[in-house]
Coordinates of C-alpha atoms and ligand atoms in Angstrom, one line a residue:
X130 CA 64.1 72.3 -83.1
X131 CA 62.0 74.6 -85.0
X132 CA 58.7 73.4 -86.4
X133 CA 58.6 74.5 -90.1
X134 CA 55.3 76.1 -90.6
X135 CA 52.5 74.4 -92.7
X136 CA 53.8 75.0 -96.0
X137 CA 55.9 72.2 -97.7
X138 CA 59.5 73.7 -98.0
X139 CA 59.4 72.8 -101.8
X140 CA 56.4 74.5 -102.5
X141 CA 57.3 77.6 -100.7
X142 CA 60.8 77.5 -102.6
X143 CA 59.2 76.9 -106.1
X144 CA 57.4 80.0 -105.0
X145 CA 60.5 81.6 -104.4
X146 CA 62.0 81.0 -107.3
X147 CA 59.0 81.1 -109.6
X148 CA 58.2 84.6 -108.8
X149 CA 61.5 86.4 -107.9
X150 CA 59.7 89.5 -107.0
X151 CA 57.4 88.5 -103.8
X152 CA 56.4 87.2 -101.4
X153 CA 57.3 90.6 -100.0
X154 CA 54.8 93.2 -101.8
X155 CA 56.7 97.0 -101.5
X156 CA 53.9 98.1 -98.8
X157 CA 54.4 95.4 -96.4
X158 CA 55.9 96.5 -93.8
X159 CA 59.4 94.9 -92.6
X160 CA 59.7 93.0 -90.0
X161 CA 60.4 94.8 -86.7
X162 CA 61.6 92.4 -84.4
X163 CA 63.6 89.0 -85.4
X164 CA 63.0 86.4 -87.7
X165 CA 62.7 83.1 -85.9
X166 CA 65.8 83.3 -83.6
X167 CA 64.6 85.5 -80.4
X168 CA 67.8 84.9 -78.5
X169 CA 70.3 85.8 -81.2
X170 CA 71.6 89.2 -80.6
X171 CA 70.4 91.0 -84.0
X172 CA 73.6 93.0 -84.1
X173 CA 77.0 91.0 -84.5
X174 CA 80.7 91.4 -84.2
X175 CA 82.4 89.9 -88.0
X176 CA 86.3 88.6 -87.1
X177 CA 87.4 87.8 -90.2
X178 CA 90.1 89.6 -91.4
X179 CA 91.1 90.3 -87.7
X180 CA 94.8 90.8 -87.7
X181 CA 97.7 91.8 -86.0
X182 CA 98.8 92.6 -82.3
X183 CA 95.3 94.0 -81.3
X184 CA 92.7 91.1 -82.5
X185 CA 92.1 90.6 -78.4
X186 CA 91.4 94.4 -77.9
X187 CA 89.7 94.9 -80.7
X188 CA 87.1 91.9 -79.5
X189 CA 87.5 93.2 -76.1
X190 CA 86.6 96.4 -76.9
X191 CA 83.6 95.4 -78.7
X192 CA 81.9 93.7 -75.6
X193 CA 82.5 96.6 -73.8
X194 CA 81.1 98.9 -76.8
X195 CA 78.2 96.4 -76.0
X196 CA 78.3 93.9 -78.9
X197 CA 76.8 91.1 -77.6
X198 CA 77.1 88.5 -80.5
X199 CA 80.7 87.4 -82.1
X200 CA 81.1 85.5 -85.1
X201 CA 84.1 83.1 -85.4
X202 CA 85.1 80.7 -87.7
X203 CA 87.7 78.0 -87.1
X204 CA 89.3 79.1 -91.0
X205 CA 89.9 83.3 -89.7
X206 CA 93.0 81.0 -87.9
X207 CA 92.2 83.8 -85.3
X208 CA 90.5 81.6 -82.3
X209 CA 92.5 81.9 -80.0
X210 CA 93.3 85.8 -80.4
X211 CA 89.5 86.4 -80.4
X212 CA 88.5 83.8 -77.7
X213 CA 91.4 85.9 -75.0
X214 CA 89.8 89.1 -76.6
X215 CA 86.2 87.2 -75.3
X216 CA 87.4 86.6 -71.5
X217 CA 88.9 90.3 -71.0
X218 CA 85.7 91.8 -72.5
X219 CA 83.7 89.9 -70.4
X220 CA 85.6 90.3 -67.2
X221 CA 85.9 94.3 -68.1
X222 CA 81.8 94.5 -68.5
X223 CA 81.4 92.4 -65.9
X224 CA 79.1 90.1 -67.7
X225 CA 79.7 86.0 -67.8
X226 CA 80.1 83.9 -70.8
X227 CA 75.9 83.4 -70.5
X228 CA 75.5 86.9 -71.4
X229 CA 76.6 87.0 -74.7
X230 CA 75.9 84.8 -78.1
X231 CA 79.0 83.1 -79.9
X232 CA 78.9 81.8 -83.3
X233 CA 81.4 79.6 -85.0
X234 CA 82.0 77.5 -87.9
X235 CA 82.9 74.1 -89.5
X236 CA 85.7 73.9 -92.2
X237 CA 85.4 72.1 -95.2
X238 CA 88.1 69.9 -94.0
X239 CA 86.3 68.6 -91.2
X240 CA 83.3 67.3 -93.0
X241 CA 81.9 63.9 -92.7
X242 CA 82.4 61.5 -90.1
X243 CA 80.6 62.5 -86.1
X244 CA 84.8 62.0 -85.0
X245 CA 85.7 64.7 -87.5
X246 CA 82.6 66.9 -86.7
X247 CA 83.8 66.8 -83.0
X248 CA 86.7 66.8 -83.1
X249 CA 86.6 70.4 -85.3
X250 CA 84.0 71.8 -82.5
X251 CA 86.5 70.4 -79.7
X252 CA 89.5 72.8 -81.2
X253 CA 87.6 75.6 -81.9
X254 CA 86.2 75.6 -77.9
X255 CA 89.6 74.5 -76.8
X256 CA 90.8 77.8 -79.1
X257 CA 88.0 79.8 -78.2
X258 CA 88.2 78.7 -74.6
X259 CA 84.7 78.3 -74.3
X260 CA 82.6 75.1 -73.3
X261 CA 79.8 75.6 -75.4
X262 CA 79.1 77.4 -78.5
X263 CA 75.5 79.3 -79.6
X264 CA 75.5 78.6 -82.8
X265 CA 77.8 76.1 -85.1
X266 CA 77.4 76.7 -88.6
X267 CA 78.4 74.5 -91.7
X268 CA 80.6 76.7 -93.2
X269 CA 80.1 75.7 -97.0
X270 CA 78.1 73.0 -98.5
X271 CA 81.3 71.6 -99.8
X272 CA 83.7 69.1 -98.1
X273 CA 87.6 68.8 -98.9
X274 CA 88.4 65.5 -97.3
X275 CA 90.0 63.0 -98.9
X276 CA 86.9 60.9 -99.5
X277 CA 85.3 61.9 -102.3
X278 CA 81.7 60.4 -101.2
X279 CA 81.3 62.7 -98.0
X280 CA 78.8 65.2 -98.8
X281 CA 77.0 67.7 -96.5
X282 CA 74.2 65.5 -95.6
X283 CA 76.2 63.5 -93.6
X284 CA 77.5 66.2 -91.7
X285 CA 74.5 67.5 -91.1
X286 CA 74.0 64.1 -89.8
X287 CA 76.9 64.3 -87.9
X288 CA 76.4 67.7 -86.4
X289 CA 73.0 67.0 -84.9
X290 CA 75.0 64.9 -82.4
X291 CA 76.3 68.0 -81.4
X292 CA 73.1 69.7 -80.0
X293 CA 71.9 69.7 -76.4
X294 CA 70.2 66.5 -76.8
X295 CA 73.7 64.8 -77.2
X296 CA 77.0 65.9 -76.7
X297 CA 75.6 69.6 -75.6
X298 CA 78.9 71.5 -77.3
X299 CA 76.2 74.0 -79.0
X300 CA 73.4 75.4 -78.8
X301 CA 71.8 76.1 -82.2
X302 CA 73.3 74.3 -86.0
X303 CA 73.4 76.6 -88.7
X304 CA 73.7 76.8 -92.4
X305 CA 75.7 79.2 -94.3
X306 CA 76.2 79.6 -98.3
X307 CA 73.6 76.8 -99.1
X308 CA 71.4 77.2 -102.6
X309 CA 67.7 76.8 -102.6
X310 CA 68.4 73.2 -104.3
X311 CA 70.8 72.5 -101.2
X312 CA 68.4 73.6 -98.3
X313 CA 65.2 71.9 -99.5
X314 CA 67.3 68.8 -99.9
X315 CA 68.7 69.4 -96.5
X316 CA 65.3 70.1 -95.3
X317 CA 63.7 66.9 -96.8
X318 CA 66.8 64.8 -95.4
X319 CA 66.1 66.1 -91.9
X320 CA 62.9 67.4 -91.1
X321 CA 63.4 67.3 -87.1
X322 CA 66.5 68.7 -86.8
X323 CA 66.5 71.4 -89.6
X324 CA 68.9 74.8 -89.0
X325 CA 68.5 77.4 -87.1
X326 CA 70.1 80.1 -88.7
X327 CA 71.2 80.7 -92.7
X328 CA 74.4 82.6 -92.6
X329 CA 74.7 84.2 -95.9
X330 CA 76.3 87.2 -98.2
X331 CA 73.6 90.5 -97.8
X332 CA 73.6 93.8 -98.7
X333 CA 71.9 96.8 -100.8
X334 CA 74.2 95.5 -103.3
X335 CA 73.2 91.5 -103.1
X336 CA 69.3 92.0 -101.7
X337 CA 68.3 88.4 -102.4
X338 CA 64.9 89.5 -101.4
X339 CA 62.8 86.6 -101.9
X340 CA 65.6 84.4 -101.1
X341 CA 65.4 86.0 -97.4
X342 CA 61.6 85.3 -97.8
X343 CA 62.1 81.5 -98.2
X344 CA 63.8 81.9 -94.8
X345 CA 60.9 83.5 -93.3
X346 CA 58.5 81.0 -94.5
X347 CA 60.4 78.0 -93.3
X348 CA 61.6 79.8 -89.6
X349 CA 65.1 80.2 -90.3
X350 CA 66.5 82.8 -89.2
X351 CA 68.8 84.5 -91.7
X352 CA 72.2 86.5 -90.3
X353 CA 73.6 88.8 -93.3
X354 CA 77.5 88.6 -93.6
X355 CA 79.7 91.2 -95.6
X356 CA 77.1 94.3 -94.6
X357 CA 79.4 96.6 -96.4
X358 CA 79.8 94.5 -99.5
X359 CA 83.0 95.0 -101.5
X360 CA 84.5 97.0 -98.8
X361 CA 86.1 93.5 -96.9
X362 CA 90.1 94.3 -98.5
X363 CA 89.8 90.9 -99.6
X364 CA 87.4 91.2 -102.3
X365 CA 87.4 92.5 -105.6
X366 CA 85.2 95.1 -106.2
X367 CA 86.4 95.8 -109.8
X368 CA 84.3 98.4 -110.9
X369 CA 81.6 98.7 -108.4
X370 CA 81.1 101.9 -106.8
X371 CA 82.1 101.1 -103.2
X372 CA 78.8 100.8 -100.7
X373 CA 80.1 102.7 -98.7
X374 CA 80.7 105.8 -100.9
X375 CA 77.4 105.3 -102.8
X376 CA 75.4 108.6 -103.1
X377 CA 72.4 107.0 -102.6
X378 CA 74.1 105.7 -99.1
X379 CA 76.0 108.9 -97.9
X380 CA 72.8 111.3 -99.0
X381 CA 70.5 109.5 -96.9
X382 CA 73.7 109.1 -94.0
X383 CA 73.6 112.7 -94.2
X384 CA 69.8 113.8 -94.0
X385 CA 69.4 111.3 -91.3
X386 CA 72.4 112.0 -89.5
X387 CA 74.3 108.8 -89.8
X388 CA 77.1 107.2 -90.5
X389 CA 77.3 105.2 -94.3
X390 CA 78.0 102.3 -92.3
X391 CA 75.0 102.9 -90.2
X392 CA 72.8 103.5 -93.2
X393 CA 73.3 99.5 -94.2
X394 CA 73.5 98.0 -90.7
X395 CA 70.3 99.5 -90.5
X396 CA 68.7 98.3 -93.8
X397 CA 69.6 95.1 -93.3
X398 CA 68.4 95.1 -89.2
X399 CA 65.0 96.3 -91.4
X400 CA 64.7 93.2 -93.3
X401 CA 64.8 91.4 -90.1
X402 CA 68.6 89.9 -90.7
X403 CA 70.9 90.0 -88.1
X404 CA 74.3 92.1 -89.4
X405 CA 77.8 91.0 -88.2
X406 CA 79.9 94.2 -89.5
X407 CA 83.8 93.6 -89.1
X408 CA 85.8 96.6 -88.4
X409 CA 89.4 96.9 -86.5
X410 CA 89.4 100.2 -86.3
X411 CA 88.2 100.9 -82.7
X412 CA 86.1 103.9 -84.1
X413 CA 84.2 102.1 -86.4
X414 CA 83.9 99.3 -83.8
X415 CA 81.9 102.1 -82.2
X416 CA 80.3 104.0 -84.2
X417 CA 78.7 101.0 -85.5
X418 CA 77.3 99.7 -82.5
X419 CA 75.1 102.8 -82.3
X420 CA 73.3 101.9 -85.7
X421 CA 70.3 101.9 -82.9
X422 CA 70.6 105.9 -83.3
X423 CA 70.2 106.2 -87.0
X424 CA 66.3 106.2 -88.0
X425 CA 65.2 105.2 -91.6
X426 CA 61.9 105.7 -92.8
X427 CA 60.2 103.6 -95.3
X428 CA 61.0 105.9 -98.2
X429 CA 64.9 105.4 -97.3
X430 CA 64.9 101.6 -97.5
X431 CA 62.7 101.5 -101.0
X432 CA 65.8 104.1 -102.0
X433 CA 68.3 101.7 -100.5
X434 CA 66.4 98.8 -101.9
X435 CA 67.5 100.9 -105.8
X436 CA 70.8 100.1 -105.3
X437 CA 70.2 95.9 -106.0
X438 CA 68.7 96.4 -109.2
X439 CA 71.9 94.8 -110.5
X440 CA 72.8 92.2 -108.0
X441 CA 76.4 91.8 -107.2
X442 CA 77.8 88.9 -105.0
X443 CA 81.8 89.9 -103.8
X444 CA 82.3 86.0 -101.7
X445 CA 81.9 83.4 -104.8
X446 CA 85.0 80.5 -104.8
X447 CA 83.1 78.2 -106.8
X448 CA 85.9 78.8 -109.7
X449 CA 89.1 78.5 -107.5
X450 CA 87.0 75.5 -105.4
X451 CA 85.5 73.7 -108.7
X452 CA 82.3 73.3 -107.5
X453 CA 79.0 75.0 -108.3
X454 CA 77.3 77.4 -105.6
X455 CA 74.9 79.2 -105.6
X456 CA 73.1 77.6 -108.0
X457 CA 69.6 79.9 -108.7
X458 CA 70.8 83.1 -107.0
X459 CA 71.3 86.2 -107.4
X460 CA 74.7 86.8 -109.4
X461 CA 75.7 83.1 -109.4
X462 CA 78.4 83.5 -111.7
X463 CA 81.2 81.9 -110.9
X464 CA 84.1 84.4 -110.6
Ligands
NAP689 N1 79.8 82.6 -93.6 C1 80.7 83.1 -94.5 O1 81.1 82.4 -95.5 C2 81.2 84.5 -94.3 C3 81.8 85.1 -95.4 C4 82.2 86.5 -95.2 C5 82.1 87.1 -94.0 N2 81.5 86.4 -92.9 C6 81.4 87.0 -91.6 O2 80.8 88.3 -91.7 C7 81.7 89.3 -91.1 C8 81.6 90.6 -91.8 O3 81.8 90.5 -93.2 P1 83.2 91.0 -93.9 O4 84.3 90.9 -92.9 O5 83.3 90.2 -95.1 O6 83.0 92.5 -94.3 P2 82.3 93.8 -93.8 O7 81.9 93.6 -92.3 O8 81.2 94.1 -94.7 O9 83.4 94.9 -94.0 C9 84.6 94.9 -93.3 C10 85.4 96.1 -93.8 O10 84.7 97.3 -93.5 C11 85.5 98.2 -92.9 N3 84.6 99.0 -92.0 C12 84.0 98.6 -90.9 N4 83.3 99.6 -90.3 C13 83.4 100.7 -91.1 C14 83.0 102.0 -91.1 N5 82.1 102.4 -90.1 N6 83.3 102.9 -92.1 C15 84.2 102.4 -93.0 N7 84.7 101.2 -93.1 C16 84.3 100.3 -92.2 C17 86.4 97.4 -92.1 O11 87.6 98.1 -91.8 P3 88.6 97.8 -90.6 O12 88.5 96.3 -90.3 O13 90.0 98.1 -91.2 O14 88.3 98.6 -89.4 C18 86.7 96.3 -93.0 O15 87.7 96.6 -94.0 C19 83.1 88.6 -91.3 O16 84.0 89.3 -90.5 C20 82.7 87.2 -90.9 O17 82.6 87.1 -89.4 C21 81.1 85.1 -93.1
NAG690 C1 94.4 98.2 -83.9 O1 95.5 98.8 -84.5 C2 95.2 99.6 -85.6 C3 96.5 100.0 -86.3 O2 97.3 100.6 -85.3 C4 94.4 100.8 -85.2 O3 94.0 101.6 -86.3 C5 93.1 100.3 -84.5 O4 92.3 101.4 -84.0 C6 93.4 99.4 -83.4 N1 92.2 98.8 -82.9 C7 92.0 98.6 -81.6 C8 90.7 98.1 -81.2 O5 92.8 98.9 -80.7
NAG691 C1 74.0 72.1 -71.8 O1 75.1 72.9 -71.4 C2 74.6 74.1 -70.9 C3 75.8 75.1 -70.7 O2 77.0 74.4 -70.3 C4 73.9 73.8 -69.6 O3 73.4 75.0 -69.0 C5 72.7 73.0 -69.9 O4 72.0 72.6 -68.7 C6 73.1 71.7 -70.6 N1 71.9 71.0 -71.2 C7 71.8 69.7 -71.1 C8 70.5 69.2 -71.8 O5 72.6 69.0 -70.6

C-alpha cells in the first residue's frame, strides 16, 4: 500500500524515543494539508457513546451538517442505529455511499483466524448496511479469544485478505492503540501491507508529539480520537481541569471568536491529525463542523501546545484487561 520512506522504521522510532522532544523543532511550521491519507476526510463524526432514540438523526444530521467521515466500531453496539442514520443522511444531502468515508473497527473477540476476521467485517456491513468499508481498524493490539496463542500479527495477517486485492470488503487497514514496540514489530512482520492509518488517544492534554512524528516519518496517517479529552462521560477525569473549560482554551475561544471545542479541533487539524469529535447534541454536531471558521495563529498552538506539559491519557484498560499498553508513552500508567 504505502511505500515507507527510506528510513528503517526502527531507526526512525529509536529516534523517537531517544529524543522525546523532536523531530518537530518549535519553528517548523505544521503541516497544512494531510499526513499520508489524501482521501480521508480530515474532520470526523466519533459514535461512541451514541445513545438513545436519536443515534439515526443525530448521524443523519451530521451528513447533512456536512460531516463527511463517520467512525464506527462494531463494540459502540450502535451499528445498526448509525448505519440507518448513514442511508437517511445520504438520501437527505443527496450524496451516495461513494461520497463519504466510513471507518470501523475489529473487536478483540474476533481476533485471529481469516474466518473470524471476516466474519466480524461481514456483521458490522451487514449492521452498517454498507458493502464496503473505508477503513477497518484493529481495534486493540489485544485479542480475547479463547486461544491463548492468537496475537495481533496474525490478524494483521488475517486482515490483509480483506483489502481490494482479495475479498475487497475495505478499502484501507488501520491500527489503533498500538505502542512503538507493537508497530515496528508490526511493520517488520509486514512490510508490504503496513497500515494506513494509526487511530489513537490526542489532545492538548495527551500531545504525544514525537509519537505523531514517527507516523509522519513512516506515512501513516494518524486520526486523533477523544479531541476533547476527559470530557467523554465515560472517563474519569479525577482532578483535571476539564479541556474544555481550560483558560488557556476559552481565552483564546474568545479572542479568536470560537467555540472551546473549536479551539482543539483546530489544534489537532494543525498537527495534521484527522479529529473525530462525538457530540449528540445537535448544536454541537454543528457548531463543530464549522471548526473551518475559527483561525489560530502560530502563537495559539505553542499556547495550546502549554497545556501537555504534564501528559494525561483518559482511555487506558490495561489494568481492568491485564495486559500492558502503551508501553513507552506518554502517561502509560496503568489506571
Ligand atoms: N480507537 C479507540 O479506541 C477509540 C477510543 C475512544 C474514542 N474513539 C472514537 O473517537 C470518538 C471521539 O472520542 P470520544 O467520544 O471519546 O470523546 P470526545 O469526542 O472527545 O468528547 C465527546 C463528549 O464531548 C461532548 N461535546 C461534543 N461537542 C461539544 C461541544 N461543542 N461543547 C461541549 N461539549 C461537547 C459530547 O457531548 P454530547 O455527546 O452529549 O453532545 C460528549 O460528551 C469516539 O466517539 C469514537 O468514535 C476511538
Ligand atoms: C437527541 O436528544 C437529546 C435529548 O433530548 C437532545 O439534547 C439532542 O439535541 C438530540 N440530538 C439530535 C441530533 O436530535
Ligand atoms: C472493490 O469494490 C469497490 C466498491 O464496491 C469497487 O468500486 C471496486 O471496483 C472493487 N475493486 C476491485 C479490485 O474489485
Amino acid at each position: 500500500m504505502h511505500s515507507l520512506l527510506p528510513i528503517f522504521p526502527l531507526a526512525a522510532l529509536a529516534l523517537a524515543q531517544q529524543q522525546p522532544q523532536v523531530p518537530i523543532a518549535p519553528d517548523t511550521p505544521r503541516p497544512a494539508g494531510p499526513l499520508t491519507l489524501d482521501t480521508i476526510p480530515r474532520l470526523g463524526y466519533g459514535t461512541w457513546n451514541l445513545k438513545g432514540d436519536n443515534v439515526s438523526d443525530a448521524v443523519s444530521l451530521a451528513i447533512q451538517t456536512g460531516y463527511r467521515h463517520i467512525d464506527c466500531a462494531a463494540i459502540y453496539r450502535n451499528e445498526k442505529e448509525v448505519g440507518r442514520g448513514i442511508a437517511d443522511g445520504l438520501a437527505k444531502a443527496g450524496l451516495q455511499r461513494e461520497d463519504i468515508w466510513v471507518t470501523s473497527k475489529l473487536w478483540n473477540d474476533h481476533h485471529g483466524a481469516a474466518s473470524n476476521v471476516e466474519a466480524a467485517i461481514r456483521q458490522t456491513l451487514s449492521d452498517l448496511d454498507l458493502t464496503y468499508l473505508d477503513l477497518y481498524h484493529m481495534h486493540w493490539p489485544v485479542s480475547s479469544t479463547p486461544d491463548p496463542e492468537i496475537e495481533y500479527l496474525d490478524t494483521w495477517d488475517a486482515m490483509t485478505t480483506l483489502l481490494p486485492a482479495q475479498q475487497n470488503l475495505t478499502r484501507h487497514l488501520g491500527i489503533s492503540n498500538f505502542s512503538p514496540a507493537q508497530v515496528a514489530r508490526l511493520l517488520a512482520h509486514s512490510p508490504t501491507n503496513t497500515p494506513s492509518v494509526h487511530q489513537m488517544e490526542l489532545h492538548p492534554y495527551l500531545p504525544q508529539t514525537a509519537w505523531l512524528a514517527f507516523h509522519r516519518l513512516n506515512n501513516i496517517h494518524v486520526t486523533a480520537y477523544s479531541p476533547f479529552a476527559g470530557t467523554n462521560p465515560t472517563y474519569s477525569p479525577g482532578a483535571t481541569v476539564p479541556l474544555l473549560s481550560n483558560p488557556v482554551i476559552t481565552k483564546l475561544a474568545e479572542k479568536r471568536d470560537c467555540t472551546p471545542a473549536q479551539v482543539a479541533l483546530a489544534w489537532g487539524l494543525a498537527r495534521g491529525t484527522s479529529v473525530i469529535p462525538k457530540a449528540q447534541h445537535a448544536e454541537y454536531i454543528e457548531s463543530n463542523f464549522e471548526v473551518e471558521g475559527c483561525e489560530l495563529k502560530e502563537k495559539d498552538l505553542k499556547a495550546v501546545d502549554g497545556l501537555g506539559a504534564e501528559p494525561k491519557r483518559f482511555n487506558d484498560p490495561s489494568k481492568s484487561w491485564g495486559v500492558g499498553l502503551y508501553k513507552g508513552l506518554e502517561d502509560a500508567g496503568g489506571k
